[in-house]
GROMACS .gro file of C-alpha atoms in nm:
model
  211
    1UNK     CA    1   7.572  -0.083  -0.634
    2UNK     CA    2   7.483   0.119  -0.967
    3UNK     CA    3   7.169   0.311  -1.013
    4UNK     CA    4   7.036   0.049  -1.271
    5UNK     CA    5   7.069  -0.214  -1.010
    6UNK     CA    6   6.948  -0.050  -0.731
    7UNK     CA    7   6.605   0.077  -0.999
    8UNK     CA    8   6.544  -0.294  -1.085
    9UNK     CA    9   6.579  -0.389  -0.673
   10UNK     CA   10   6.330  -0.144  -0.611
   11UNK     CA   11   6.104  -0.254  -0.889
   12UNK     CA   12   6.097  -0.604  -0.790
   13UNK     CA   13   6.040  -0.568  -0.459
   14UNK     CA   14   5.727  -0.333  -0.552
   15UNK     CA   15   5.613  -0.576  -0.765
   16UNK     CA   16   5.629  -0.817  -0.442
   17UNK     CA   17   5.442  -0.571  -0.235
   18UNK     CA   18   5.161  -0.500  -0.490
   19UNK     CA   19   5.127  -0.889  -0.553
   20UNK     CA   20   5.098  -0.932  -0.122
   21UNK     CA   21   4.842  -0.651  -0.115
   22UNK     CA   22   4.450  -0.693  -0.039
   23UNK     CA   23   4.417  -0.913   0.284
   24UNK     CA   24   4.099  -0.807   0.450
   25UNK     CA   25   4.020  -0.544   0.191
   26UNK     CA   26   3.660  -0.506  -0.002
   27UNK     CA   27   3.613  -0.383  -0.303
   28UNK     CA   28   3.259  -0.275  -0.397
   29UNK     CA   29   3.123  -0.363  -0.751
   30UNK     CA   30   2.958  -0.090  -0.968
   31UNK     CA   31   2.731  -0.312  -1.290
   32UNK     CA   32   2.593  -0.164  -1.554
   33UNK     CA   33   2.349  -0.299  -1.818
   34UNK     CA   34   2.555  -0.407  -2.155
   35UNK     CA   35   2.328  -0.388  -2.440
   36UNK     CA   36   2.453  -0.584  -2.798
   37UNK     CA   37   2.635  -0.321  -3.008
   38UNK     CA   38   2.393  -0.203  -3.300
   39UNK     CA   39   2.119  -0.427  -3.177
   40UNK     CA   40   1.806  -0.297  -3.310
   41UNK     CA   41   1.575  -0.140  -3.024
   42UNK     CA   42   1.210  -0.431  -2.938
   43UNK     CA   43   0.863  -0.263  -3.061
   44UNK     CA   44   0.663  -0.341  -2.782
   45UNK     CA   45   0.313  -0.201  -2.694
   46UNK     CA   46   0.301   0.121  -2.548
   47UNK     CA   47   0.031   0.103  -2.303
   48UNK     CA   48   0.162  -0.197  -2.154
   49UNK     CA   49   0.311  -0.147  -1.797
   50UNK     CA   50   0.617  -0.355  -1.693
   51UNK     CA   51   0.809  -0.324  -1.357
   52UNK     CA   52   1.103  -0.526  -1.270
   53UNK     CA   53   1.074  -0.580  -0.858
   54UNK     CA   54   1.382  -0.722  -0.649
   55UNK     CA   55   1.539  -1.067  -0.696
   56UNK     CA   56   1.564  -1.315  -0.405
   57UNK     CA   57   1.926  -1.420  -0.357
   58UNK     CA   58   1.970  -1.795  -0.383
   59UNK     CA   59   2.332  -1.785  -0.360
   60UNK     CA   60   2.526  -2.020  -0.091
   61UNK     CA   61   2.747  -1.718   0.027
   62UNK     CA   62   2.581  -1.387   0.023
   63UNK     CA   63   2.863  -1.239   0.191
   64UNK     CA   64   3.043  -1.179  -0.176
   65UNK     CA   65   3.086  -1.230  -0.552
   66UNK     CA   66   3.396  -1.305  -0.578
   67UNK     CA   67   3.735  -1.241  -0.472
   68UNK     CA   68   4.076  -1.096  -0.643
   69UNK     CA   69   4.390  -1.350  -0.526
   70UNK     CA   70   4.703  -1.137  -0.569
   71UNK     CA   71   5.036  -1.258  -0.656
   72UNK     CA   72   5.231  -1.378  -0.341
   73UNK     CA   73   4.954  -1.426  -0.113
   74UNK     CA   74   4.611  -1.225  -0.005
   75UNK     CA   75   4.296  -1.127  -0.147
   76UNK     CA   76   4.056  -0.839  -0.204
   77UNK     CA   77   3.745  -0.934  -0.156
   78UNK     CA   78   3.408  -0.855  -0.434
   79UNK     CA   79   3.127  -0.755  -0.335
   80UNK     CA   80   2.794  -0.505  -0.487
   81UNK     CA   81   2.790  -0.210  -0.379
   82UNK     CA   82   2.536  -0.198  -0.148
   83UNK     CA   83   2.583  -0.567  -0.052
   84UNK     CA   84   2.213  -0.648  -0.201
   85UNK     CA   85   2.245  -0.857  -0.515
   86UNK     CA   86   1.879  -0.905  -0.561
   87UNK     CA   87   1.829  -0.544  -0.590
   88UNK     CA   88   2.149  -0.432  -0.803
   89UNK     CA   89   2.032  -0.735  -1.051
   90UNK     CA   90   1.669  -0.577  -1.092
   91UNK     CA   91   1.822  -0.245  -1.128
   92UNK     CA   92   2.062  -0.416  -1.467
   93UNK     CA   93   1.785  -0.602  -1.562
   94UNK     CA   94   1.540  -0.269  -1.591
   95UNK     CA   95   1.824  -0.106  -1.738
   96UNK     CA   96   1.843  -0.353  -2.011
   97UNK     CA   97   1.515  -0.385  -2.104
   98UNK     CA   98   1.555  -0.020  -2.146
   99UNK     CA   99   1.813   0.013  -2.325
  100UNK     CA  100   1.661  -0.258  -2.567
  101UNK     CA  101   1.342  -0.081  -2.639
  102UNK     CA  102   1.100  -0.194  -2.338
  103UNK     CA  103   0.888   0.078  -2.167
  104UNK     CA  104   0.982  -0.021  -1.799
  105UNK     CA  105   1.061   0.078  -1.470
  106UNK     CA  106   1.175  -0.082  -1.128
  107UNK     CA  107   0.917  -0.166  -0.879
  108UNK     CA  108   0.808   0.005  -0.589
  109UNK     CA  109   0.849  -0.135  -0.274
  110UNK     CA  110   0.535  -0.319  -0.214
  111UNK     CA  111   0.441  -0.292  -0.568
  112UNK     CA  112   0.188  -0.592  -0.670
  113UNK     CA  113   0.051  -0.727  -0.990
  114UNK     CA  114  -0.293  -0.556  -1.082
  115UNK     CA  115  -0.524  -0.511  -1.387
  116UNK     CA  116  -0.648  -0.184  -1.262
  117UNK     CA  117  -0.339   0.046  -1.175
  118UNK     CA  118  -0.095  -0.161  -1.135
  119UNK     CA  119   0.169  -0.319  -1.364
  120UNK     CA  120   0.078  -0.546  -1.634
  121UNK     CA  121   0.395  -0.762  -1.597
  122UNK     CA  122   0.593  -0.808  -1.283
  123UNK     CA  123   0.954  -0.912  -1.342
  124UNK     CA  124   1.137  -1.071  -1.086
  125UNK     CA  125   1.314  -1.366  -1.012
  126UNK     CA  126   1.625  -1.525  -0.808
  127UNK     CA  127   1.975  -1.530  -0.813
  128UNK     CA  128   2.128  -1.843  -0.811
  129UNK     CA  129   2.487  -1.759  -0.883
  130UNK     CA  130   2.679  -1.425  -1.023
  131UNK     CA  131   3.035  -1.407  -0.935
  132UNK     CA  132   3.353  -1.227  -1.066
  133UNK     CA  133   3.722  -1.389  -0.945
  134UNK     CA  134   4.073  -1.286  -1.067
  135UNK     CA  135   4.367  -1.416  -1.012
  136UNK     CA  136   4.732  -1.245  -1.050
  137UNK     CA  137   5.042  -1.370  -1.127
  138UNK     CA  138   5.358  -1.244  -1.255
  139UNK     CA  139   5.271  -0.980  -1.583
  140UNK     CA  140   4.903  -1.076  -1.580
  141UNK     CA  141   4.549  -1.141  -1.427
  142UNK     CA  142   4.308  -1.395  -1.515
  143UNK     CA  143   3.966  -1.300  -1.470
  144UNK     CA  144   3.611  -1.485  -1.522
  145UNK     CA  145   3.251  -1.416  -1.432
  146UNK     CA  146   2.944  -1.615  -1.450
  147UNK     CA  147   2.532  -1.579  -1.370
  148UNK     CA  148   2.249  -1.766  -1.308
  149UNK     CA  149   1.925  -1.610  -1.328
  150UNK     CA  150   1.598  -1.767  -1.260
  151UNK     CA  151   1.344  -1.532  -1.378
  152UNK     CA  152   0.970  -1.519  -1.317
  153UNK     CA  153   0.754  -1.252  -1.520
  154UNK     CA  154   0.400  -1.272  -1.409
  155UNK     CA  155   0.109  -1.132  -1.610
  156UNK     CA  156  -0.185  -0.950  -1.454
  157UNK     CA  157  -0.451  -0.998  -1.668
  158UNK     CA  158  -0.438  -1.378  -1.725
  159UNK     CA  159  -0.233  -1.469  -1.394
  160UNK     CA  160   0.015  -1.687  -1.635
  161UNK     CA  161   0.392  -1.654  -1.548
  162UNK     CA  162   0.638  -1.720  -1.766
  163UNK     CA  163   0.980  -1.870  -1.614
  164UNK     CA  164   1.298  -1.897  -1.764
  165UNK     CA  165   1.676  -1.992  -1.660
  166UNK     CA  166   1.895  -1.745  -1.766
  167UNK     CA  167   2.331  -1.788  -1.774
  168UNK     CA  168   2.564  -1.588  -1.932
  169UNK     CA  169   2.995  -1.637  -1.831
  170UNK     CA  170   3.286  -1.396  -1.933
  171UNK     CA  171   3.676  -1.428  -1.902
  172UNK     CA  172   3.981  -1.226  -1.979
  173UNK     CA  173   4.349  -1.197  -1.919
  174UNK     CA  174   4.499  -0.855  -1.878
  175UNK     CA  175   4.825  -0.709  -1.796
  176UNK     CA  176   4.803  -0.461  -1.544
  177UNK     CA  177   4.451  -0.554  -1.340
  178UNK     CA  178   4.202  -0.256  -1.264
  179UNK     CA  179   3.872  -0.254  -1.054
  180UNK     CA  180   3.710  -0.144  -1.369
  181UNK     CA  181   3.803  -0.448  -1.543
  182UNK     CA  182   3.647  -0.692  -1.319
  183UNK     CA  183   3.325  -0.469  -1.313
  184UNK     CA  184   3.288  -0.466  -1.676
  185UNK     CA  185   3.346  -0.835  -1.697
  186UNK     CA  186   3.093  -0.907  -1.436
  187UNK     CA  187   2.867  -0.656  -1.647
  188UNK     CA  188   2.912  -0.837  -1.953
  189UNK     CA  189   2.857  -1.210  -1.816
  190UNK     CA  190   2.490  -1.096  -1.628
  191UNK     CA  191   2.367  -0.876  -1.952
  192UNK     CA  192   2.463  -1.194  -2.187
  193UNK     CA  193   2.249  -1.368  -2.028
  194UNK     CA  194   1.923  -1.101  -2.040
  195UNK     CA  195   1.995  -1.097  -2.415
  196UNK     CA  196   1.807  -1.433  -2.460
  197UNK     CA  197   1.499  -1.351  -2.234
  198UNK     CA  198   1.438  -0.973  -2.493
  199UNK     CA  199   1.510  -1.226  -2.782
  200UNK     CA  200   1.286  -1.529  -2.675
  201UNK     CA  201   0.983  -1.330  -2.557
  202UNK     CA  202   0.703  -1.104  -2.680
  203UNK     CA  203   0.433  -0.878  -2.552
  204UNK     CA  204   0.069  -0.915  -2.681
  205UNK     CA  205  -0.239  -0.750  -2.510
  206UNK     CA  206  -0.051  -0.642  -2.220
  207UNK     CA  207   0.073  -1.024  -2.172
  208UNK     CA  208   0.412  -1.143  -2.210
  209UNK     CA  209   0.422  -1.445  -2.331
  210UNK     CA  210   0.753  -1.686  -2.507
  211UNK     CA  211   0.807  -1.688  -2.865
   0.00000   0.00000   0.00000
């Protein structure tokens, strides 16, 4: 057997290996808050006090987000990485309201809605879906990511609350598959979908209220 032959024997059966991989292994999420390019920063009032406090998790399977199948056989399995979705979703969602202008902060643990002290708005919500999957095959992965977000902001000094049902879905195809790509997918599809509660809403004497 030539060298060239024996190279391309070893490649493919690499290839094989890599594509068997990831049975009984987790791999643990990092999201981030993905603000519009160029999007021009939300005036807002600046003595109003928002907090953002943790989301319930609705989901049917709390035990993950989603799962990597690999080529062959086997799967890595998604998941945050803490395990709480409720709480890494709050800490997006105050990042993008941050990064979008808003004067905000996550909640304290125990943190209620008060005129005096307290918040003026109270974010929160629950998490109905928000997944990531991929899928390998020979030369590529297919990857797609989708959220549901039922979100509750509830005004102090009026006791109104505003709801709204938030969704926002990603996919891609790439050639060599990374973590990082499936965590800025999964990024991209949750902060899509914040994009139309800063566009639909406004703030007016400390009360947030819809357009």
């Amino acid at each position: 057997m030539n060298m060239r032959a024996w190279m391309a024997g070893v490649g493919l059966v690499a290839l094989t290996l890599a594509g068997c991989r990831g049975a009984g292994e987790v791999a643990q999420l990092n999201l981030h808050a993905v603000p519009p390019v160029g999007a021009a920063k939300v005036q807002l009032p600046a003595d109003t006090i928002v907090v953002v406090a943790e989301f319930e998790d609705g989901r049917a399977n709390k035990q993950r987000v989603g799962a990597r199948v690999h080529q062959g056989g086997g799967e890595t399995v998604f998941n945050v990485w803490n395990g709480k979705v409720g709480l890494v979703v709050a800490q997006v969602v105050t990042d993008y309201l941050k990064a979008r202008g808003w004067t905000v902060d996550l909640a304290k643990t125990g943190t209620g809605t008060a005129p005096d002290g307290g918040p003026h708005v109270t974010i929160s919500g629950r998490v109905e879906e928000c997944t990531v999957n991929a899928k390998s095959a020979f030369g590529s992965t297919q990857l797609t990511a989708a959220s549901r977000l039922i979100v509750e902001a509830v005004n102090a000094e009026d006791g109104s609350i505003v709801r709204m049902t938030l969704k926002g879905s990603a996919s891609q195809t790439v050639v060599v598959f990374e973590q990082a790509d499936a965590e800025r997918l999964f990024s991209a599809a949750l902060s899509e979908s914040l994009e139309k509660f800063v566009s639909e809403t406004r703030i007016e004497k400390k009360i947030l209220k819809l357009k």
